[in-house]
CSV table of C-alpha atoms in Angstrom, one decimal:
chain,number,residue,atom,x,y,z
A,27,GLU,CA,47.9,34.2,-34.7
A,28,GLN,CA,51.5,34.3,-34.8
A,29,CYS,CA,53.1,30.4,-35.0
A,30,SER,CA,55.5,28.8,-33.0
A,31,VAL,CA,59.0,28.4,-34.0
A,32,PHE,CA,58.3,24.8,-34.4
A,33,GLU,CA,55.5,25.5,-36.9
A,34,TYR,CA,57.0,27.8,-38.9
A,35,VAL,CA,60.5,26.0,-39.6
A,36,LEU,CA,58.5,22.5,-40.2
A,37,GLN,CA,56.4,25.5,-43.0
A,38,ARG,CA,59.7,26.8,-44.3
A,39,MET,CA,60.8,22.9,-44.8
A,40,VAL,CA,57.5,21.7,-45.9
A,41,LEU,CA,57.0,24.2,-48.4
A,42,GLN,CA,60.6,23.7,-49.7
A,43,HIS,CA,60.4,20.2,-50.3
A,44,LEU,CA,57.0,20.2,-52.1
A,45,ALA,CA,58.3,23.1,-54.4
A,46,ALA,CA,61.2,20.2,-54.9
A,47,ARG,CA,59.1,17.8,-56.0
A,48,PHE,CA,56.4,19.8,-58.1
A,49,GLU,CA,58.4,22.7,-59.9
A,50,PRO,CA,61.2,22.5,-62.0
A,51,VAL,CA,64.6,22.7,-59.7
A,52,ARG,CA,66.1,25.5,-59.8
A,53,SER,CA,69.1,26.3,-58.5
A,54,PRO,CA,69.3,29.7,-56.8
A,55,GLN,CA,71.1,32.4,-58.2
A,56,VAL,CA,73.9,34.3,-56.3
A,57,ARG,CA,73.3,38.0,-55.5
A,58,TYR,CA,75.2,38.5,-52.9
A,59,SER,CA,79.2,37.5,-52.6
A,60,LYS,CA,80.4,40.0,-49.8
A,61,LEU,CA,79.3,40.3,-46.4
A,62,GLU,CA,78.2,44.0,-46.3
A,63,GLU,CA,75.3,43.2,-48.9
A,64,VAL,CA,73.7,41.0,-46.4
A,65,ALA,CA,75.3,42.2,-42.8
A,66,LYS,CA,71.4,43.8,-42.1
A,67,ASN,CA,69.8,40.1,-42.8
A,68,VAL,CA,72.4,38.7,-41.3
A,69,GLU,CA,72.1,40.6,-37.8
A,70,THR,CA,68.1,40.0,-38.2
A,71,LEU,CA,68.7,35.9,-38.3
A,72,LEU,CA,71.6,36.2,-34.8
A,73,PHE,CA,68.6,38.4,-33.5
A,74,ALA,CA,66.2,35.8,-34.0
A,75,LEU,CA,68.5,32.9,-32.5
A,76,SER,CA,69.3,34.7,-29.7
A,77,VAL,CA,66.5,36.3,-28.0
A,78,LEU,CA,65.3,32.4,-28.9
A,79,GLY,CA,67.7,30.6,-27.6
A,80,ASN,CA,68.1,32.5,-24.1
A,81,GLU,CA,65.2,33.6,-21.9
A,82,GLU,CA,68.0,36.1,-19.7
A,83,PRO,CA,68.4,39.4,-22.1
A,84,ALA,CA,72.0,39.5,-21.3
A,85,VAL,CA,72.7,35.9,-22.6
A,86,ALA,CA,70.8,36.6,-25.1
A,87,ARG,CA,72.9,39.5,-25.7
A,88,GLU,CA,76.1,37.9,-25.7
A,89,ALA,CA,74.8,35.2,-27.9
A,90,PHE,CA,74.1,37.9,-30.2
A,91,GLN,CA,77.6,39.5,-30.3
A,92,ALA,CA,79.9,36.0,-30.0
A,93,GLY,CA,77.3,35.2,-33.5
A,94,MET,CA,78.4,39.0,-35.4
A,95,GLY,CA,82.4,38.7,-33.7
A,96,THR,CA,82.6,35.7,-35.7
A,97,LEU,CA,82.0,37.9,-38.5
A,98,GLY,CA,83.3,40.7,-37.6
A,99,LEU,CA,80.6,42.8,-37.6
A,100,SER,CA,80.1,44.6,-34.2
A,101,ALA,CA,76.5,44.0,-32.7
A,102,GLN,CA,73.9,47.1,-33.4
A,103,LEU,CA,71.0,45.8,-31.6
A,104,SER,CA,70.9,45.2,-28.0
A,105,PRO,CA,68.4,41.6,-28.4
A,106,SER,CA,65.9,41.9,-25.5
A,107,LEU,CA,63.1,39.9,-24.4
A,108,GLU,CA,61.3,42.9,-24.5
A,109,GLU,CA,61.6,42.7,-28.1
A,110,LYS,CA,59.3,40.2,-30.5
A,111,VAL,CA,61.3,38.3,-33.1
A,112,SER,CA,58.9,38.6,-36.0
A,113,LEU,CA,59.2,35.5,-38.3
A,114,ASN,CA,58.1,37.5,-41.4
A,115,ASP,CA,61.4,39.4,-41.0
A,116,LEU,CA,63.2,36.2,-40.6
A,117,ASP,CA,61.9,34.9,-43.8
A,118,GLY,CA,62.6,37.6,-45.2
A,119,ALA,CA,66.5,38.0,-44.1
A,120,LEU,CA,66.3,33.5,-44.9
A,121,ALA,CA,64.7,35.1,-48.7
A,122,VAL,CA,67.9,37.2,-49.1
A,123,LEU,CA,70.2,35.0,-47.5
A,124,GLU,CA,69.7,31.7,-49.9
A,125,GLN,CA,71.1,34.4,-52.8
A,126,ALA,CA,74.5,34.2,-51.1
A,127,GLY,CA,77.4,32.4,-52.4
A,128,PRO,CA,78.2,29.5,-50.9
A,129,SER,CA,81.6,30.9,-49.0
A,130,LEU,CA,79.3,33.8,-47.9
A,131,LYS,CA,76.5,30.9,-46.5
A,132,LYS,CA,78.8,28.6,-45.0
A,133,SER,CA,80.2,32.1,-42.9
A,134,VAL,CA,76.6,32.5,-41.7
A,135,ILE,CA,76.2,29.5,-40.4
A,136,ASP,CA,79.2,29.8,-38.6
A,137,ALA,CA,77.2,32.8,-37.2
A,138,CYS,CA,74.3,31.2,-36.2
A,139,GLN,CA,76.5,28.1,-34.7
A,140,ALA,CA,79.0,30.4,-32.1
A,141,CYS,CA,75.4,32.1,-31.3
A,142,ILE,CA,73.7,28.8,-30.3
A,143,LEU,CA,77.0,27.5,-28.9
A,144,ALA,CA,77.2,30.6,-26.6
A,145,ASP,CA,75.8,29.7,-23.8
A,146,ARG,CA,76.9,25.9,-24.4
A,147,GLU,CA,73.3,24.9,-24.0
A,148,VAL,CA,71.7,23.7,-27.3
A,149,LEU,CA,67.7,24.1,-27.0
A,150,PRO,CA,65.3,22.3,-29.1
A,151,ARG,CA,64.0,25.1,-30.5
A,152,GLU,CA,67.2,26.4,-31.5
A,153,GLN,CA,68.2,23.2,-33.1
A,154,GLN,CA,65.1,23.9,-35.3
A,155,LEU,CA,65.4,27.4,-36.0
A,156,PHE,CA,69.4,25.8,-36.8
A,157,ARG,CA,67.7,23.2,-39.0
A,158,ALA,CA,65.5,25.5,-40.8
A,159,VAL,CA,68.8,27.6,-41.4
A,160,ALA,CA,70.9,25.1,-43.2
A,161,GLU,CA,68.0,24.0,-45.2
A,162,ALA,CA,66.9,27.2,-46.6
A,163,LEU,CA,70.4,28.0,-46.9
A,164,GLY,CA,70.6,24.5,-49.2
A,165,CYS,CA,73.7,23.3,-46.2
A,166,PRO,CA,71.7,21.1,-44.7
A,167,ILE,CA,74.5,19.6,-41.6
A,168,PRO,CA,74.2,17.9,-38.7
A,169,LEU,CA,72.7,19.5,-35.8
A,170,PRO,CA,75.3,21.1,-33.2
A,171,ASP,CA,74.8,19.1,-30.0
A,172,GLY,CA,76.5,21.7,-27.4
A,173,SER,CA,78.8,19.1,-26.8
A,174,GLY,CA,82.3,21.1,-27.3
A,175,ALA,CA,82.9,17.5,-29.7
């Protein structure tokens, strides 16, 4: 049985915060400092955000391209509703991106925001997933509200 995005986000955040309480806190080791080293993982993340945030395949594709374009990457995937977003793949991508350097993490967060705000509408599931991404990367930030302000 597959869990919803909300359940995934809740589980990821609870486990992350519980681990901090019961295990020695260790800063994630920086293993990646170049975008090329994590490009496939960023692509997986932006694909998930674009498909989960848009019911129309064309709008999802535009959101995906907006995120990828922010990073100067070409969009090689064509998000469509027919394709399933695997939360396991998303979790694996986040596990790799947790090990990115601070400036690379900021670039990933900026790309996520561009993806989410591409249609100028922020859905609750997009906010939830964005928050989980920010938490996973150790970059808790205010949620985008889509107001453009």
